[in-house]
Short mmCIF file of C-alpha atoms in Angstrom, two decimals:
data_model
loop_
_atom_site.label_atom_id
_atom_site.label_comp_id
_atom_site.label_asym_id
_atom_site.label_seq_id
_atom_site.Cartn_x
_atom_site.Cartn_y
_atom_site.Cartn_z
CA UNK A 1413 23.11 -34.52 -15.23
CA UNK A 1414 21.79 -35.18 -11.72
CA UNK A 1415 24.00 -33.90 -8.90
CA UNK A 1416 23.52 -34.48 -5.20
CA UNK A 1417 26.45 -32.25 -4.19
CA UNK A 1418 28.05 -28.90 -4.97
CA UNK A 1419 31.62 -27.63 -4.81
CA UNK A 1420 31.95 -24.37 -2.88
CA UNK A 1421 34.97 -22.06 -3.24
CA UNK A 1422 36.79 -24.79 -5.18
CA UNK A 1423 37.63 -26.87 -2.09
CA UNK A 1424 34.46 -27.69 -0.14
CA UNK A 1425 32.22 -30.61 -1.04
CA UNK A 1426 28.70 -29.72 0.10
CA UNK A 1427 25.90 -32.26 0.34
CA UNK A 1428 22.88 -31.33 2.40
CA UNK A 1429 24.12 -30.16 5.80
CA UNK A 1430 27.54 -31.82 5.33
CA UNK A 1431 30.51 -29.68 4.29
CA UNK A 1432 33.81 -31.49 3.72
CA UNK A 1433 37.07 -29.61 3.20
CA UNK A 1434 38.69 -31.60 0.38
CA UNK A 1435 41.73 -29.30 0.24
CA UNK A 1436 42.80 -29.30 3.90
CA UNK A 1437 41.30 -32.45 5.42
CA UNK A 1438 41.61 -34.99 2.60
CA UNK A 1439 44.29 -36.30 0.26
CA UNK A 1440 43.35 -37.09 -3.31
CA UNK A 1441 44.43 -40.68 -4.00
CA UNK A 1442 42.94 -41.99 -7.21
CA UNK A 1443 41.07 -41.34 -10.38
CA UNK A 1444 39.57 -44.31 -12.21
CA UNK A 1445 38.04 -44.01 -15.64
CA UNK A 1446 36.17 -46.69 -17.53
CA UNK A 1447 35.55 -45.99 -21.19
CA UNK A 1448 33.30 -49.05 -21.49
CA UNK A 1449 31.11 -48.06 -18.51
CA UNK A 1450 31.41 -44.32 -19.22
CA UNK A 1451 32.25 -43.76 -15.56
CA UNK A 1452 34.85 -41.64 -13.76
CA UNK A 1453 35.51 -42.11 -10.04
CA UNK A 1454 37.59 -39.72 -7.91
CA UNK A 1455 38.76 -40.88 -4.48
CA UNK A 1456 40.04 -39.02 -1.40
CA UNK A 1457 41.14 -40.31 2.03
CA UNK A 1458 40.93 -38.35 5.27
CA UNK A 1459 44.26 -36.95 6.53
CA UNK A 1460 45.48 -38.46 9.78
CA UNK A 1461 46.52 -35.16 11.32
CA UNK A 1462 45.05 -34.19 14.73
CA UNK A 1463 43.38 -31.06 13.32
CA UNK A 1464 41.08 -33.17 11.11
CA UNK A 1465 37.86 -34.12 12.91
CA UNK A 1466 37.65 -37.89 13.51
CA UNK A 1467 33.93 -37.64 12.75
CA UNK A 1468 34.57 -36.96 9.06
CA UNK A 1469 34.39 -39.95 6.70
CA UNK A 1470 37.59 -41.98 6.30
CA UNK A 1471 37.20 -41.97 2.53
CA UNK A 1472 34.97 -40.37 -0.03
CA UNK A 1473 34.34 -40.95 -3.70
CA UNK A 1474 32.68 -38.90 -6.37
CA UNK A 1475 31.32 -41.02 -9.17
CA UNK A 1476 30.29 -39.60 -12.51
CA UNK A 1477 28.08 -41.71 -14.79
CA UNK A 1478 27.43 -41.25 -18.49
CA UNK A 1479 30.77 -39.53 -19.07
CA UNK A 1480 31.15 -38.58 -22.73
CA UNK A 1481 34.24 -36.36 -22.50
CA UNK A 1482 37.14 -36.74 -20.11
#
């Protein structure tokens, strides 16, 4: 499996120099799973609270390809 991110301390999505706090700054909104395409997609949206930096992405998705067990 090829990964271009890591999960740190169970809540931070780390990719290169970017560190996104999935637990405090984002709300999990959806999981989509396609058996036919063997793909799972997890979606989060940025919280609208003032404490969340406006520079963080509005939405993020993690997409897993070649899923054989879910």
